[in-house]
Amino acid sequence: MLQKRLEALEECGDLGQGLQLAERDMTIRGFGNIFGVQQTGDIGNVGIDLFFEMLFESLSTVDVHRTRPVPYKSVKLELDINPRLSSEYINNLDNPIEIIKGAEKAAAKDTCSLVQFTVDLRRQYGKEPYAMEVLLKKLYVKRMAADIGITRIYVSGRKQ
């Protein structure tokens, strides 16, 4: 799997290919299992992983040549998804706060930096638990949104 991800990184290294890289990375890594019923709106209807898959697919179909990027910090995610890392995983990390800050910093820079951060995190600590995977997916969504000029992503609809 690491080899496929490195190949994707090499193939999508040109300016403007961040969306394709993120989509390929998510395809290679997979999207996990359905999360549960504590979500709202469409997330609750389809499950968190399918929701992210649909969101990544929608974002990746935008013609990047017809959009203007916005600053990463200006993107607001209103998804009501707040994964909680287990104390066991947190205790396994050398400096959990710095790792989370590092993920955010990588996402703020560009998609390639976020992909590299994810690869390095897995190399050092192994496959992350589901809550960390969800946290990383949120960062990928925010990064992709910034790259195509979307400033707000929110969930509407009925609450479960």
JSON list of C-alpha atoms in Angstrom, two decimals:
[
{"chain": "A", "resi": 1, "resn": "MET", "atom": "CA", "xyz": [0.00, 0.00, 0.00]},
{"chain": "A", "resi": 2, "resn": "LEU", "atom": "CA", "xyz": [2.85, 2.40, 0.82]},
{"chain": "A", "resi": 3, "resn": "GLN", "atom": "CA", "xyz": [4.31, 1.82, -2.64]},
{"chain": "A", "resi": 4, "resn": "LYS", "atom": "CA", "xyz": [0.99, 2.72, -4.30]},
{"chain": "A", "resi": 5, "resn": "ARG", "atom": "CA", "xyz": [0.76, 5.88, -2.22]},
{"chain": "A", "resi": 6, "resn": "LEU", "atom": "CA", "xyz": [4.31, 6.90, -3.12]},
{"chain": "A", "resi": 7, "resn": "GLU", "atom": "CA", "xyz": [3.55, 6.29, -6.80]},
{"chain": "A", "resi": 8, "resn": "ALA", "atom": "CA", "xyz": [0.44, 8.46, -6.50]},
{"chain": "A", "resi": 9, "resn": "LEU", "atom": "CA", "xyz": [2.52, 11.18, -4.86]},
{"chain": "A", "resi": 10, "resn": "GLU", "atom": "CA", "xyz": [5.02, 11.07, -7.74]},
{"chain": "A", "resi": 11, "resn": "GLU", "atom": "CA", "xyz": [2.29, 11.07, -10.40]},
{"chain": "A", "resi": 12, "resn": "CYS", "atom": "CA", "xyz": [0.30, 13.91, -8.82]},
{"chain": "A", "resi": 13, "resn": "GLY", "atom": "CA", "xyz": [3.21, 16.18, -8.03]},
{"chain": "A", "resi": 14, "resn": "ASP", "atom": "CA", "xyz": [2.33, 19.01, -10.39]},
{"chain": "A", "resi": 15, "resn": "LEU", "atom": "CA", "xyz": [0.72, 22.26, -9.34]},
{"chain": "A", "resi": 16, "resn": "GLY", "atom": "CA", "xyz": [-3.06, 21.92, -9.25]},
{"chain": "A", "resi": 17, "resn": "GLN", "atom": "CA", "xyz": [-3.12, 18.15, -8.77]},
{"chain": "A", "resi": 18, "resn": "GLY", "atom": "CA", "xyz": [-3.75, 18.19, -5.03]},
{"chain": "A", "resi": 19, "resn": "LEU", "atom": "CA", "xyz": [-7.36, 17.13, -5.38]},
{"chain": "A", "resi": 20, "resn": "GLN", "atom": "CA", "xyz": [-6.47, 14.15, -7.53]},
{"chain": "A", "resi": 21, "resn": "LEU", "atom": "CA", "xyz": [-3.75, 13.16, -5.07]},
{"chain": "A", "resi": 22, "resn": "ALA", "atom": "CA", "xyz": [-6.11, 13.33, -2.09]},
{"chain": "A", "resi": 23, "resn": "GLU", "atom": "CA", "xyz": [-8.73, 11.30, -3.93]},
{"chain": "A", "resi": 24, "resn": "ARG", "atom": "CA", "xyz": [-6.20, 8.64, -4.93]},
{"chain": "A", "resi": 25, "resn": "ASP", "atom": "CA", "xyz": [-4.84, 8.52, -1.39]},
{"chain": "A", "resi": 26, "resn": "MET", "atom": "CA", "xyz": [-8.30, 8.00, 0.07]},
{"chain": "A", "resi": 27, "resn": "THR", "atom": "CA", "xyz": [-9.00, 5.31, -2.57]},
{"chain": "A", "resi": 28, "resn": "ILE", "atom": "CA", "xyz": [-5.78, 3.49, -1.73]},
{"chain": "A", "resi": 29, "resn": "ARG", "atom": "CA", "xyz": [-6.23, 3.73, 2.07]},
{"chain": "A", "resi": 30, "resn": "GLY", "atom": "CA", "xyz": [-9.94, 3.06, 2.05]},
{"chain": "A", "resi": 31, "resn": "PHE", "atom": "CA", "xyz": [-12.68, 4.73, 4.00]},
{"chain": "A", "resi": 32, "resn": "GLY", "atom": "CA", "xyz": [-13.23, 2.35, 6.92]},
{"chain": "A", "resi": 33, "resn": "ASN", "atom": "CA", "xyz": [-16.52, 1.13, 8.39]},
{"chain": "A", "resi": 34, "resn": "ILE", "atom": "CA", "xyz": [-19.85, 2.81, 9.04]},
{"chain": "A", "resi": 35, "resn": "PHE", "atom": "CA", "xyz": [-19.46, 4.87, 12.23]},
{"chain": "A", "resi": 36, "resn": "GLY", "atom": "CA", "xyz": [-22.83, 4.90, 13.96]},
{"chain": "A", "resi": 37, "resn": "VAL", "atom": "CA", "xyz": [-26.01, 6.79, 14.75]},
{"chain": "A", "resi": 38, "resn": "GLN", "atom": "CA", "xyz": [-24.75, 9.81, 16.68]},
{"chain": "A", "resi": 39, "resn": "GLN", "atom": "CA", "xyz": [-24.38, 11.86, 13.50]},
{"chain": "A", "resi": 40, "resn": "THR", "atom": "CA", "xyz": [-26.78, 14.41, 12.08]},
{"chain": "A", "resi": 41, "resn": "GLY", "atom": "CA", "xyz": [-28.36, 15.15, 8.73]},
{"chain": "A", "resi": 42, "resn": "ASP", "atom": "CA", "xyz": [-27.09, 13.19, 5.76]},
{"chain": "A", "resi": 43, "resn": "ILE", "atom": "CA", "xyz": [-24.20, 11.88, 7.81]},
{"chain": "A", "resi": 44, "resn": "GLY", "atom": "CA", "xyz": [-26.63, 9.95, 10.02]},
{"chain": "A", "resi": 45, "resn": "ASN", "atom": "CA", "xyz": [-28.48, 8.59, 7.02]},
{"chain": "A", "resi": 46, "resn": "VAL", "atom": "CA", "xyz": [-25.48, 7.20, 5.15]},
{"chain": "A", "resi": 47, "resn": "GLY", "atom": "CA", "xyz": [-22.82, 6.73, 7.84]},
{"chain": "A", "resi": 48, "resn": "ILE", "atom": "CA", "xyz": [-19.72, 8.80, 8.33]},
{"chain": "A", "resi": 49, "resn": "ASP", "atom": "CA", "xyz": [-17.46, 6.89, 5.95]},
{"chain": "A", "resi": 50, "resn": "LEU", "atom": "CA", "xyz": [-19.88, 6.90, 3.05]},
{"chain": "A", "resi": 51, "resn": "PHE", "atom": "CA", "xyz": [-20.52, 10.57, 3.76]},
{"chain": "A", "resi": 52, "resn": "PHE", "atom": "CA", "xyz": [-16.79, 11.33, 3.50]},
{"chain": "A", "resi": 53, "resn": "GLU", "atom": "CA", "xyz": [-16.53, 9.21, 0.36]},
{"chain": "A", "resi": 54, "resn": "MET", "atom": "CA", "xyz": [-19.38, 11.14, -1.25]},
{"chain": "A", "resi": 55, "resn": "LEU", "atom": "CA", "xyz": [-17.87, 14.44, -0.12]},
{"chain": "A", "resi": 56, "resn": "PHE", "atom": "CA", "xyz": [-14.42, 13.57, -1.50]},
{"chain": "A", "resi": 57, "resn": "GLU", "atom": "CA", "xyz": [-15.99, 12.47, -4.78]},
{"chain": "A", "resi": 58, "resn": "SER", "atom": "CA", "xyz": [-17.99, 15.70, -5.06]},
{"chain": "A", "resi": 59, "resn": "LEU", "atom": "CA", "xyz": [-15.00, 17.89, -4.26]},
{"chain": "A", "resi": 60, "resn": "SER", "atom": "CA", "xyz": [-12.74, 16.05, -6.69]},
{"chain": "A", "resi": 61, "resn": "THR", "atom": "CA", "xyz": [-15.12, 16.57, -9.63]},
{"chain": "A", "resi": 62, "resn": "VAL", "atom": "CA", "xyz": [-14.80, 20.36, -9.44]},
{"chain": "A", "resi": 63, "resn": "ASP", "atom": "CA", "xyz": [-12.83, 21.78, -12.35]},
{"chain": "A", "resi": 64, "resn": "VAL", "atom": "CA", "xyz": [-9.87, 23.34, -10.54]},
{"chain": "A", "resi": 65, "resn": "HIS", "atom": "CA", "xyz": [-9.16, 25.57, -13.52]},
{"chain": "A", "resi": 66, "resn": "ARG", "atom": "CA", "xyz": [-12.49, 27.37, -12.96]},
{"chain": "A", "resi": 67, "resn": "THR", "atom": "CA", "xyz": [-11.97, 28.06, -9.28]},
{"chain": "A", "resi": 68, "resn": "ARG", "atom": "CA", "xyz": [-9.89, 30.31, -7.08]},
{"chain": "A", "resi": 69, "resn": "PRO", "atom": "CA", "xyz": [-8.29, 28.86, -3.97]},
{"chain": "A", "resi": 70, "resn": "VAL", "atom": "CA", "xyz": [-9.05, 30.45, -0.61]},
{"chain": "A", "resi": 71, "resn": "PRO", "atom": "CA", "xyz": [-6.86, 30.50, 2.49]},
{"chain": "A", "resi": 72, "resn": "TYR", "atom": "CA", "xyz": [-7.08, 27.25, 4.42]},
{"chain": "A", "resi": 73, "resn": "LYS", "atom": "CA", "xyz": [-7.87, 29.11, 7.65]},
{"chain": "A", "resi": 74, "resn": "SER", "atom": "CA", "xyz": [-10.95, 30.70, 6.04]},
{"chain": "A", "resi": 75, "resn": "VAL", "atom": "CA", "xyz": [-12.66, 27.33, 5.44]},
{"chain": "A", "resi": 76, "resn": "LYS", "atom": "CA", "xyz": [-15.32, 26.44, 8.00]},
{"chain": "A", "resi": 77, "resn": "LEU", "atom": "CA", "xyz": [-16.34, 22.80, 8.48]},
{"chain": "A", "resi": 78, "resn": "GLU", "atom": "CA", "xyz": [-19.66, 22.45, 10.25]},
{"chain": "A", "resi": 79, "resn": "LEU", "atom": "CA", "xyz": [-20.00, 18.67, 10.19]},
{"chain": "A", "resi": 80, "resn": "ASP", "atom": "CA", "xyz": [-20.81, 17.89, 13.83]},
{"chain": "A", "resi": 81, "resn": "ILE", "atom": "CA", "xyz": [-18.20, 15.14, 13.73]},
{"chain": "A", "resi": 82, "resn": "ASN", "atom": "CA", "xyz": [-15.90, 15.26, 16.75]},
{"chain": "A", "resi": 83, "resn": "PRO", "atom": "CA", "xyz": [-13.81, 12.12, 16.98]},
{"chain": "A", "resi": 84, "resn": "ARG", "atom": "CA", "xyz": [-12.32, 11.38, 20.39]},
{"chain": "A", "resi": 85, "resn": "LEU", "atom": "CA", "xyz": [-8.93, 9.75, 20.47]},
{"chain": "A", "resi": 86, "resn": "SER", "atom": "CA", "xyz": [-8.64, 6.94, 22.99]},
{"chain": "A", "resi": 87, "resn": "SER", "atom": "CA", "xyz": [-6.37, 7.46, 25.97]},
{"chain": "A", "resi": 88, "resn": "GLU", "atom": "CA", "xyz": [-4.49, 4.33, 24.89]},
{"chain": "A", "resi": 89, "resn": "TYR", "atom": "CA", "xyz": [-3.65, 5.89, 21.51]},
{"chain": "A", "resi": 90, "resn": "ILE", "atom": "CA", "xyz": [-2.82, 9.27, 23.06]},
{"chain": "A", "resi": 91, "resn": "ASN", "atom": "CA", "xyz": [-0.46, 7.58, 25.53]},
{"chain": "A", "resi": 92, "resn": "ASN", "atom": "CA", "xyz": [1.23, 5.78, 22.63]},
{"chain": "A", "resi": 93, "resn": "LEU", "atom": "CA", "xyz": [2.13, 9.09, 20.94]},
{"chain": "A", "resi": 94, "resn": "ASP", "atom": "CA", "xyz": [5.32, 10.90, 21.89]},
{"chain": "A", "resi": 95, "resn": "ASN", "atom": "CA", "xyz": [3.69, 14.33, 21.97]},
{"chain": "A", "resi": 96, "resn": "PRO", "atom": "CA", "xyz": [-0.01, 14.12, 21.01]},
{"chain": "A", "resi": 97, "resn": "ILE", "atom": "CA", "xyz": [-0.68, 17.87, 21.03]},
{"chain": "A", "resi": 98, "resn": "GLU", "atom": "CA", "xyz": [2.27, 18.52, 18.72]},
{"chain": "A", "resi": 99, "resn": "ILE", "atom": "CA", "xyz": [1.14, 15.70, 16.42]},
{"chain": "A", "resi": 100, "resn": "ILE", "atom": "CA", "xyz": [-2.34, 17.20, 16.08]},
{"chain": "A", "resi": 101, "resn": "LYS", "atom": "CA", "xyz": [-0.82, 20.65, 15.52]},
{"chain": "A", "resi": 102, "resn": "GLY", "atom": "CA", "xyz": [1.51, 19.11, 12.94]},
{"chain": "A", "resi": 103, "resn": "ALA", "atom": "CA", "xyz": [-1.43, 17.59, 11.08]},
{"chain": "A", "resi": 104, "resn": "GLU", "atom": "CA", "xyz": [-3.21, 20.95, 11.01]},
{"chain": "A", "resi": 105, "resn": "LYS", "atom": "CA", "xyz": [-0.03, 22.72, 9.90]},
{"chain": "A", "resi": 106, "resn": "ALA", "atom": "CA", "xyz": [0.51, 20.20, 7.10]},
{"chain": "A", "resi": 107, "resn": "ALA", "atom": "CA", "xyz": [-3.10, 20.60, 5.94]},
{"chain": "A", "resi": 108, "resn": "ALA", "atom": "CA", "xyz": [-2.74, 24.38, 6.01]},
{"chain": "A", "resi": 109, "resn": "LYS", "atom": "CA", "xyz": [0.31, 24.16, 3.73]},
{"chain": "A", "resi": 110, "resn": "ASP", "atom": "CA", "xyz": [-0.96, 21.86, 0.94]},
{"chain": "A", "resi": 111, "resn": "THR", "atom": "CA", "xyz": [-2.30, 18.42, 0.15]},
{"chain": "A", "resi": 112, "resn": "CYS", "atom": "CA", "xyz": [1.12, 16.90, -0.46]},
{"chain": "A", "resi": 113, "resn": "SER", "atom": "CA", "xyz": [2.25, 17.98, 3.00]},
{"chain": "A", "resi": 114, "resn": "LEU", "atom": "CA", "xyz": [-0.83, 16.39, 4.55]},
{"chain": "A", "resi": 115, "resn": "VAL", "atom": "CA", "xyz": [-0.25, 13.16, 2.63]},
{"chain": "A", "resi": 116, "resn": "GLN", "atom": "CA", "xyz": [3.39, 13.14, 3.76]},
{"chain": "A", "resi": 117, "resn": "PHE", "atom": "CA", "xyz": [2.33, 13.82, 7.35]},
{"chain": "A", "resi": 118, "resn": "THR", "atom": "CA", "xyz": [-0.07, 10.85, 7.18]},
{"chain": "A", "resi": 119, "resn": "VAL", "atom": "CA", "xyz": [2.62, 8.59, 5.73]},
{"chain": "A", "resi": 120, "resn": "ASP", "atom": "CA", "xyz": [5.11, 9.66, 8.41]},
{"chain": "A", "resi": 121, "resn": "LEU", "atom": "CA", "xyz": [2.54, 9.21, 11.20]},
{"chain": "A", "resi": 122, "resn": "ARG", "atom": "CA", "xyz": [1.82, 5.67, 10.04]},
{"chain": "A", "resi": 123, "resn": "ARG", "atom": "CA", "xyz": [5.48, 4.88, 9.60]},
{"chain": "A", "resi": 124, "resn": "GLN", "atom": "CA", "xyz": [6.20, 5.92, 13.18]},
{"chain": "A", "resi": 125, "resn": "TYR", "atom": "CA", "xyz": [3.05, 4.68, 14.99]},
{"chain": "A", "resi": 126, "resn": "GLY", "atom": "CA", "xyz": [1.39, 2.20, 12.64]},
{"chain": "A", "resi": 127, "resn": "LYS", "atom": "CA", "xyz": [-2.14, 2.40, 11.29]},
{"chain": "A", "resi": 128, "resn": "GLU", "atom": "CA", "xyz": [-4.06, 5.04, 13.22]},
{"chain": "A", "resi": 129, "resn": "PRO", "atom": "CA", "xyz": [-7.25, 4.20, 15.09]},
{"chain": "A", "resi": 130, "resn": "TYR", "atom": "CA", "xyz": [-10.57, 5.09, 13.54]},
{"chain": "A", "resi": 131, "resn": "ALA", "atom": "CA", "xyz": [-10.98, 8.37, 15.45]},
{"chain": "A", "resi": 132, "resn": "MET", "atom": "CA", "xyz": [-7.62, 9.63, 14.14]},
{"chain": "A", "resi": 133, "resn": "GLU", "atom": "CA", "xyz": [-8.58, 8.52, 10.62]},
{"chain": "A", "resi": 134, "resn": "VAL", "atom": "CA", "xyz": [-11.75, 10.62, 10.88]},
{"chain": "A", "resi": 135, "resn": "LEU", "atom": "CA", "xyz": [-9.76, 13.59, 12.14]},
{"chain": "A", "resi": 136, "resn": "LEU", "atom": "CA", "xyz": [-7.40, 13.28, 9.16]},
{"chain": "A", "resi": 137, "resn": "LYS", "atom": "CA", "xyz": [-10.36, 13.00, 6.76]},
{"chain": "A", "resi": 138, "resn": "LYS", "atom": "CA", "xyz": [-11.72, 16.26, 8.13]},
{"chain": "A", "resi": 139, "resn": "LEU", "atom": "CA", "xyz": [-8.35, 17.90, 7.40]},
{"chain": "A", "resi": 140, "resn": "TYR", "atom": "CA", "xyz": [-8.32, 16.47, 3.86]},
{"chain": "A", "resi": 141, "resn": "VAL", "atom": "CA", "xyz": [-11.82, 17.81, 3.25]},
{"chain": "A", "resi": 142, "resn": "LYS", "atom": "CA", "xyz": [-10.88, 21.25, 4.55]},
{"chain": "A", "resi": 143, "resn": "ARG", "atom": "CA", "xyz": [-7.71, 21.28, 2.42]},
{"chain": "A", "resi": 144, "resn": "MET", "atom": "CA", "xyz": [-9.59, 20.22, -0.70]},
{"chain": "A", "resi": 145, "resn": "ALA", "atom": "CA", "xyz": [-12.26, 22.85, -0.06]},
{"chain": "A", "resi": 146, "resn": "ALA", "atom": "CA", "xyz": [-9.63, 25.59, 0.27]},
{"chain": "A", "resi": 147, "resn": "ASP", "atom": "CA", "xyz": [-7.97, 24.47, -2.97]},
{"chain": "A", "resi": 148, "resn": "ILE", "atom": "CA", "xyz": [-11.20, 24.89, -4.93]},
{"chain": "A", "resi": 149, "resn": "GLY", "atom": "CA", "xyz": [-12.47, 28.04, -3.23]},
{"chain": "A", "resi": 150, "resn": "ILE", "atom": "CA", "xyz": [-15.12, 26.64, -0.91]},
{"chain": "A", "resi": 151, "resn": "THR", "atom": "CA", "xyz": [-15.29, 28.55, 2.36]},
{"chain": "A", "resi": 152, "resn": "ARG", "atom": "CA", "xyz": [-17.99, 26.58, 4.18]},
{"chain": "A", "resi": 153, "resn": "ILE", "atom": "CA", "xyz": [-19.10, 22.96, 4.30]},
{"chain": "A", "resi": 154, "resn": "TYR", "atom": "CA", "xyz": [-22.02, 22.15, 6.53]},
{"chain": "A", "resi": 155, "resn": "VAL", "atom": "CA", "xyz": [-24.60, 19.45, 7.08]},
{"chain": "A", "resi": 156, "resn": "SER", "atom": "CA", "xyz": [-28.26, 20.26, 6.79]},
{"chain": "A", "resi": 157, "resn": "GLY", "atom": "CA", "xyz": [-31.31, 18.08, 7.16]},
{"chain": "A", "resi": 158, "resn": "ARG", "atom": "CA", "xyz": [-32.98, 16.22, 9.95]},
{"chain": "A", "resi": 159, "resn": "LYS", "atom": "CA", "xyz": [-31.19, 15.24, 13.13]},
{"chain": "A", "resi": 160, "resn": "GLN", "atom": "CA", "xyz": [-31.17, 11.67, 14.36]}
]
